[in-house]
Tab-separated table of C-alpha atoms in Angstrom:
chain	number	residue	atom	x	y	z
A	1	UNK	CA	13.045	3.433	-3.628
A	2	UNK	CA	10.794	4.754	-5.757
A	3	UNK	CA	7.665	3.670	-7.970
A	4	UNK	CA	5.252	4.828	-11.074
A	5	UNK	CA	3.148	2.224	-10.237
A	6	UNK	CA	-0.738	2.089	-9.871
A	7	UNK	CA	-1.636	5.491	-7.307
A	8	UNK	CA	-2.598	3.664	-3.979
A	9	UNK	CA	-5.937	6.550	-3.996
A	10	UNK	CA	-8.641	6.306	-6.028
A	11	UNK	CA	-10.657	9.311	-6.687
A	12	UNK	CA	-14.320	9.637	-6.076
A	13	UNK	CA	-15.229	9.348	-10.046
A	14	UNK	CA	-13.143	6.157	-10.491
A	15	UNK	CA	-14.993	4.457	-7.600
A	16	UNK	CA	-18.181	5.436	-8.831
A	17	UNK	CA	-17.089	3.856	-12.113
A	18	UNK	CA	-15.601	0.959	-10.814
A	19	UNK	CA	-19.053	0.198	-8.808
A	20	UNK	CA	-20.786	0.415	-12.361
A	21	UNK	CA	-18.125	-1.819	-13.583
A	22	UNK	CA	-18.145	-6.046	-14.480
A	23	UNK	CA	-15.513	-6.361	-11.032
A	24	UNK	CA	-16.727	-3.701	-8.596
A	25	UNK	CA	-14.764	-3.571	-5.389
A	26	UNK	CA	-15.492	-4.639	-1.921
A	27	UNK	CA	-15.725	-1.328	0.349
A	28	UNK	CA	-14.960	-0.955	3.752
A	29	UNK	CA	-15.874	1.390	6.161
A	30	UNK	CA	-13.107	2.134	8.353
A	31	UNK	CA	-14.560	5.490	10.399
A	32	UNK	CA	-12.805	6.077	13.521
A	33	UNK	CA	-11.499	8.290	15.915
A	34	UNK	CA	-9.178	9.010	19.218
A	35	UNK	CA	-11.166	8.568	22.265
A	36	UNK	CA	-14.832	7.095	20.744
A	37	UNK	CA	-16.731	6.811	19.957
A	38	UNK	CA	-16.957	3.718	17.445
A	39	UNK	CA	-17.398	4.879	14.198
A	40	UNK	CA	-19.968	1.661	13.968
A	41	UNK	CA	-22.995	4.458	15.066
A	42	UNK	CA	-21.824	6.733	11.870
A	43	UNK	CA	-21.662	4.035	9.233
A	44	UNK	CA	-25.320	3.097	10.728
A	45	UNK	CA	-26.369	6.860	10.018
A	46	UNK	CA	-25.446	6.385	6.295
A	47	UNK	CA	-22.154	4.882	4.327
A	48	UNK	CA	-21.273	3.812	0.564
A	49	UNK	CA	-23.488	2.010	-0.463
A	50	UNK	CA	-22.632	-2.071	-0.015
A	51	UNK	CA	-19.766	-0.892	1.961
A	52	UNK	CA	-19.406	-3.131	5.250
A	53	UNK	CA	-18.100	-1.565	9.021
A	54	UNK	CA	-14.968	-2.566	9.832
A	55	UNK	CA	-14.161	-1.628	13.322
A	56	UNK	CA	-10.019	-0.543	13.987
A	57	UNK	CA	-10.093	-0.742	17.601
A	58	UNK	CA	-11.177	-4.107	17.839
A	59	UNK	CA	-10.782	-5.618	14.702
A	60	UNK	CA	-7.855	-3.791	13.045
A	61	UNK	CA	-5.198	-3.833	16.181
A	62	UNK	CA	-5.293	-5.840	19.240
A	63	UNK	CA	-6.035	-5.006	22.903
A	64	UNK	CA	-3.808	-2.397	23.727
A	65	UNK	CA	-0.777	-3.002	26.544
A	66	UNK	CA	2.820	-3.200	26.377
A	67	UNK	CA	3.082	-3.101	22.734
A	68	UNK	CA	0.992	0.265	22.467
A	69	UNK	CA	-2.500	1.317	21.669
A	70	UNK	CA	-2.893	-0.177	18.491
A	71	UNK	CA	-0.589	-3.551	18.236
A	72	UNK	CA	-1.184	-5.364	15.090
A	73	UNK	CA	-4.501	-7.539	15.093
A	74	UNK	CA	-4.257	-11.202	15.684
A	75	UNK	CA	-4.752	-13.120	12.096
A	76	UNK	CA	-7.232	-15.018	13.249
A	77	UNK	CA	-10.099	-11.879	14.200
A	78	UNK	CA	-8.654	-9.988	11.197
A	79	UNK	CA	-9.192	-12.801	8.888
A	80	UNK	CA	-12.405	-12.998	10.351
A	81	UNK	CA	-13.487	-9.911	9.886
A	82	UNK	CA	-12.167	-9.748	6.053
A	83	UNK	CA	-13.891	-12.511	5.645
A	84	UNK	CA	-17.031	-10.799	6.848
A	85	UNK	CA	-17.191	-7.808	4.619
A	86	UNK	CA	-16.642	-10.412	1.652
A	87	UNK	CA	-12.835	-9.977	1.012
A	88	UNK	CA	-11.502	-12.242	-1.714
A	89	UNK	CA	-8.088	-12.706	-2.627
A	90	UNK	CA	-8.629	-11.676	-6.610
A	91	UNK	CA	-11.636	-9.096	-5.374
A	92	UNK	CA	-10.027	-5.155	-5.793
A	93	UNK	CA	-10.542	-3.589	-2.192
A	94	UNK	CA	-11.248	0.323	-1.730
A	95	UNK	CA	-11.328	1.785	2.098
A	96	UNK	CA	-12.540	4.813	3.258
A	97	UNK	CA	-13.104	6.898	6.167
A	98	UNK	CA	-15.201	10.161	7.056
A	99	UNK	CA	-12.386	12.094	5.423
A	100	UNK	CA	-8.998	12.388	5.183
A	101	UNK	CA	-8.227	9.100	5.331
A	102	UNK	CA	-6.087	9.228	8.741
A	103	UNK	CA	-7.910	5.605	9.805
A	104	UNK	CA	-8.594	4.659	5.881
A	105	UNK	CA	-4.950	4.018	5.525
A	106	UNK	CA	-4.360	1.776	8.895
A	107	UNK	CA	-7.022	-0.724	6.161
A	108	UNK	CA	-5.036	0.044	3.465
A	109	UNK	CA	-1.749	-0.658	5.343
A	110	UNK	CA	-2.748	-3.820	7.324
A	111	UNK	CA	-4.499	-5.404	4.195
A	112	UNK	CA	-1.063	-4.975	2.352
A	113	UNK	CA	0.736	-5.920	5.235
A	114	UNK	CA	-1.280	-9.411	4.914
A	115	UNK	CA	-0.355	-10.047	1.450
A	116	UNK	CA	-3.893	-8.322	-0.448
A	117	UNK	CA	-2.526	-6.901	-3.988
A	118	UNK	CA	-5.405	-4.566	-4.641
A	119	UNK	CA	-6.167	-2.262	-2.410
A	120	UNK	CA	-6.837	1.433	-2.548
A	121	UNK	CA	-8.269	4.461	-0.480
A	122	UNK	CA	-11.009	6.344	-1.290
A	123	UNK	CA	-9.602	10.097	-1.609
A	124	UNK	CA	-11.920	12.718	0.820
A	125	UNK	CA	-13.401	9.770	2.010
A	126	UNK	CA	-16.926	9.756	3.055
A	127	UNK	CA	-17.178	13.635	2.712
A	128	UNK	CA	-15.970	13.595	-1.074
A	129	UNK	CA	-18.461	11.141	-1.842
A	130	UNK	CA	-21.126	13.262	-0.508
A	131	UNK	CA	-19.893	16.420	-2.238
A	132	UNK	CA	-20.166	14.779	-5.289
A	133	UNK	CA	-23.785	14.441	-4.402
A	134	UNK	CA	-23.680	10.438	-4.942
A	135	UNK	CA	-26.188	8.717	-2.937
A	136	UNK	CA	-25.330	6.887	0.781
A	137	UNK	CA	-27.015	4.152	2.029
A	138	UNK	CA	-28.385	3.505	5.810
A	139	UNK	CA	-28.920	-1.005	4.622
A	140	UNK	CA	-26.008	-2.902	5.858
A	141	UNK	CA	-25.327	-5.760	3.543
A	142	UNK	CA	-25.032	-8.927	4.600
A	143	UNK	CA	-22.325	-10.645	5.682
A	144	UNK	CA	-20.071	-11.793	3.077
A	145	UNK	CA	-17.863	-15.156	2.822
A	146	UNK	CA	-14.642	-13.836	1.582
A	147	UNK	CA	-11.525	-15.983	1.276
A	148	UNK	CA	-9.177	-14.049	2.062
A	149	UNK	CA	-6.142	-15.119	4.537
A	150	UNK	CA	-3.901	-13.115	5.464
A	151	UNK	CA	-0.378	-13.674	5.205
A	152	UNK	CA	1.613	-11.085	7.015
A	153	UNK	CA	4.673	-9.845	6.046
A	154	UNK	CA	3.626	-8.341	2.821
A	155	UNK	CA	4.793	-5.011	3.902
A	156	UNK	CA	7.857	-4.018	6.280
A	157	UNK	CA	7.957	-3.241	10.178
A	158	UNK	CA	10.184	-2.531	12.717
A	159	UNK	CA	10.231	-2.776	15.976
A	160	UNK	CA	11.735	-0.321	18.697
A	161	UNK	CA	15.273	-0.812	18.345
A	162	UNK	CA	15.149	-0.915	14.921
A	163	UNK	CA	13.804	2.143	14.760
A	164	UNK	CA	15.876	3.819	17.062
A	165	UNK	CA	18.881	2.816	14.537
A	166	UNK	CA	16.602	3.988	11.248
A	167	UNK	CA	16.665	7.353	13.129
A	168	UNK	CA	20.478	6.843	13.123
A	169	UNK	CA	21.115	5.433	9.666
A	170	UNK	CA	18.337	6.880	7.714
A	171	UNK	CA	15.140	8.968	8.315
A	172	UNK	CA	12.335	8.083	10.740
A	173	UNK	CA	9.528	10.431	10.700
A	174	UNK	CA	6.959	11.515	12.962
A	175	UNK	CA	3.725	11.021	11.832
A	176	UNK	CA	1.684	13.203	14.696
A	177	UNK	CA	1.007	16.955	15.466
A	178	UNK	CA	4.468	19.025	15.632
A	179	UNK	CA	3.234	19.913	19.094
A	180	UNK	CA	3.450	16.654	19.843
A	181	UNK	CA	6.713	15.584	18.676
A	182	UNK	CA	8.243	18.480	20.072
A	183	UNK	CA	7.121	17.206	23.430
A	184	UNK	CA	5.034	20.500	24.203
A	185	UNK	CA	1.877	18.517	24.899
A	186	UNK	CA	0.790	14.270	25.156
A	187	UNK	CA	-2.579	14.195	25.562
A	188	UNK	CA	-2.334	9.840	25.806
A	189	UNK	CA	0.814	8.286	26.155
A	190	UNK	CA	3.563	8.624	28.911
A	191	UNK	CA	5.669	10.947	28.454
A	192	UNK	CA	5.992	13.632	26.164
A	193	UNK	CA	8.900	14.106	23.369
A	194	UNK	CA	9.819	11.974	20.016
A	195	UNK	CA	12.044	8.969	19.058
A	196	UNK	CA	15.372	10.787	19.356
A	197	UNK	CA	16.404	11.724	15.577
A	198	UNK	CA	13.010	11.085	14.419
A	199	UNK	CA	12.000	14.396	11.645
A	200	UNK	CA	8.972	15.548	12.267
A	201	UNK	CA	6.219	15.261	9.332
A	202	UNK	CA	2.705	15.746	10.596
A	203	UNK	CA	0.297	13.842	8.345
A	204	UNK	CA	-1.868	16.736	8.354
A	205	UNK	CA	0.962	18.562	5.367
A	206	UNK	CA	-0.494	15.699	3.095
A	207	UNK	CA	-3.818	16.612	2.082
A	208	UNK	CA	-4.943	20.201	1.010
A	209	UNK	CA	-7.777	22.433	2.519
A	210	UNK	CA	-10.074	20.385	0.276
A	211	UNK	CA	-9.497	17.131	2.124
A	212	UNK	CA	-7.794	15.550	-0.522
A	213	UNK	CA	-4.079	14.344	-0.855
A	214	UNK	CA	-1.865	17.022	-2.348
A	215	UNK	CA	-0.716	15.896	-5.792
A	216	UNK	CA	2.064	13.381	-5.902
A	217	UNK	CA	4.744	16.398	-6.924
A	218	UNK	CA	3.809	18.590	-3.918
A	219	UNK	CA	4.384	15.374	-1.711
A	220	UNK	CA	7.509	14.371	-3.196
A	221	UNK	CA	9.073	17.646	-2.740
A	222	UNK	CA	7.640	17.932	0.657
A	223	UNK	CA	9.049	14.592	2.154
A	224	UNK	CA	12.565	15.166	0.132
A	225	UNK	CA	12.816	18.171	1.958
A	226	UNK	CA	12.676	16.550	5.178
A	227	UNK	CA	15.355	13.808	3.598
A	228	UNK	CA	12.264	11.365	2.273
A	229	UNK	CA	13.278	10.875	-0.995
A	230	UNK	CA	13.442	7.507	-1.626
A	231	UNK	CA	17.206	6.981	-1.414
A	232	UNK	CA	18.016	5.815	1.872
A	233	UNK	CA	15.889	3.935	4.547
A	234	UNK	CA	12.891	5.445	5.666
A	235	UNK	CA	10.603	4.415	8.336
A	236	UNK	CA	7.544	5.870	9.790
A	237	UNK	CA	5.610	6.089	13.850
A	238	UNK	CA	3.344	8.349	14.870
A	239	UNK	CA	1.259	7.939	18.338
A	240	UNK	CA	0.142	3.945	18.053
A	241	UNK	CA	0.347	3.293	14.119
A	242	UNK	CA	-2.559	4.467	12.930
A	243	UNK	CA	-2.211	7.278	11.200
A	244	UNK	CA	1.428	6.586	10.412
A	245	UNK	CA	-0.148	4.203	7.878
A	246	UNK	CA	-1.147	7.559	6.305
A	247	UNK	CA	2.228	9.021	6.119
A	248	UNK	CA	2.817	5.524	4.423
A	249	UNK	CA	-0.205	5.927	1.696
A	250	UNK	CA	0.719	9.565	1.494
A	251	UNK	CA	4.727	8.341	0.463
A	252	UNK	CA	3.414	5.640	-2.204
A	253	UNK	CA	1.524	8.126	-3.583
A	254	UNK	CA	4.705	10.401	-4.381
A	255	UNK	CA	6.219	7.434	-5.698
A	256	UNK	CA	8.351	6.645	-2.514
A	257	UNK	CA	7.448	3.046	-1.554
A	258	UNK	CA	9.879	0.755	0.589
A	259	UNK	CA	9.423	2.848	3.659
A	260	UNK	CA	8.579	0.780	7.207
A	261	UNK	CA	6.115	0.883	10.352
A	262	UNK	CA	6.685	0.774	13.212
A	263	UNK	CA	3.875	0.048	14.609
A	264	UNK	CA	4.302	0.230	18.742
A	265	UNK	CA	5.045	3.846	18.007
A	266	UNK	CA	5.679	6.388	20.733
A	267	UNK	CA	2.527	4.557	22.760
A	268	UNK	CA	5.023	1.618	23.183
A	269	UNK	CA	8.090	3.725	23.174
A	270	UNK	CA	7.438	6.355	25.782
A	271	UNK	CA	6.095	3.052	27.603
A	272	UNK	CA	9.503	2.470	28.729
A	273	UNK	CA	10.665	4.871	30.681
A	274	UNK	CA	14.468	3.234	30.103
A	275	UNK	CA	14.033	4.692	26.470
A	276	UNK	CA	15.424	7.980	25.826
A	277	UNK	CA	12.529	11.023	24.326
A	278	UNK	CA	14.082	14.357	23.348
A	279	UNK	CA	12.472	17.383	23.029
A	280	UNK	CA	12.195	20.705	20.755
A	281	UNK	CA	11.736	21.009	17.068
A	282	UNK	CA	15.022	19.863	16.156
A	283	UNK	CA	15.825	15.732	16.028
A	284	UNK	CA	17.797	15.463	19.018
């Protein structure tokens, strides 16, 4: 389906006015990347002011294993860590990254997911903020006694079979590198290939050269084009579910909400060698 609702980004100039503001946001500080190393040492080097670390390995998924890389967290350690960086139920939440937002929106997805009504990501992340030549701060805040708890459920997943049929009755897309999901290279999981049916979509087609998410026109005509556009199921996977949440934030932005994770992705799917993975550009 689709929405005009409130954009789930937030542009550098609103933040910076919303800080001013009678109800500024909690910010966290969700800087990662695949293969380490934490982005705990970056945020330590200099992050949004008040912002507190929150660390997606460990605190945003649990231990990786049959489920994939990147399962989703127990309640208890996310709650915990919410909690932490002073998340309140009635508080607006903005989360960030270095940049494009490719671990940004696995916050932004899970604290959804958990039943938070207001949260956004920070659009260019870390980099924007700088370019704007606002100030960064190198003072972690204390901790914070949020109330958060999450409920989960607020948003939609699937699970492997259920995904396999989406790829039958409506569009699942892949999320990572077309070299990827074409099975040419697999740098981490298994085997090589995609979710057969699965379109590829490489999150990379939703921001511009400037680091910022193309305009919610350009990315409703580019996921309609690969059959995205709102009118029949939709789900999303990409290599453990992190930065199909940006696929996800990248659809609500054009309007297109409704559309599912699944969050085992191709970590947990090629995990089972009794599950098929085709090959080439084309769906299979």
């Amino acid at each position: 389906m689709t929405s005009s609702g409130t954009s789930p980004l937030i542009s550098v100039g609103e933040l910076a006015a919303a800080l001013d503001g009678p109800r500024p946001p909690v910010l966290l500080d969700v800087r990662w990347q695949l293969g380490g190393p934490p982005g705990a040492g970056e945020y330590a080097a200099g992050h949004l002011p008040g912002a507190h670390y929150v660390d997606l390995d460990t605190e945003l998924a649990a231990p990786p294993g049959p489920a994939g890389r990147h399962p989703l967290p127990d309640l208890e350690v996310l709650a915990a860590a919410l909690r932490r960086a002073g998340v309140d139920a009635d508080r607006p939440v903005v989360v960030y990254d270095a940049g494009p937002a490719m671990s940004a929106a696995r916050g932004w997805w899970l604290l959804r997911w958990a039943g938070h009504g207001d949260v956004r990501v920070l659009d260019g992340g870390l980099a924007a903020w700088r370019a704007a030549g606002l100030a960064v701060s190198t003072e972690q805040p204390a901790d914070g006694a949020g109330d958060f708890e999450p409920v989960p459920g607020g948003l939609p997943t699937v699970d492997a079979e259920q995904a396999a049929a989406l790829a039958r009755s409506g569009v699942l897309l892949d999320a990572r590198a077309g070299e990827r999901y074409r099975g040419e290279v697999e740098p981490i999981d298994p085997r090589a290939g995609h979710v057969p049916g699965a379109v590829s979509a490489p999150t990379a087609d939703n921001v511009g050269a400037d680091g910022l998410f193309r305009s919610p026109a350009e990315l409703a005509a580019r996921f309609a084009a690969l059959g995205a556009d709102g009118s029949v199921p939709l789900g999303v996977y990409c290599g453990s579910g992190v930065t199909a949440a940006h696929e996800l934030l990248a659809l609500e932005s054009a309007g297109i909400t409704g559309a599912t994770l699944y969050p085992g992705s191709w970590s947990e799917w090629s995990g089972d060698p009794a599950r098929p993975a085709a090959t080439g550009a084309l769906p299979g």
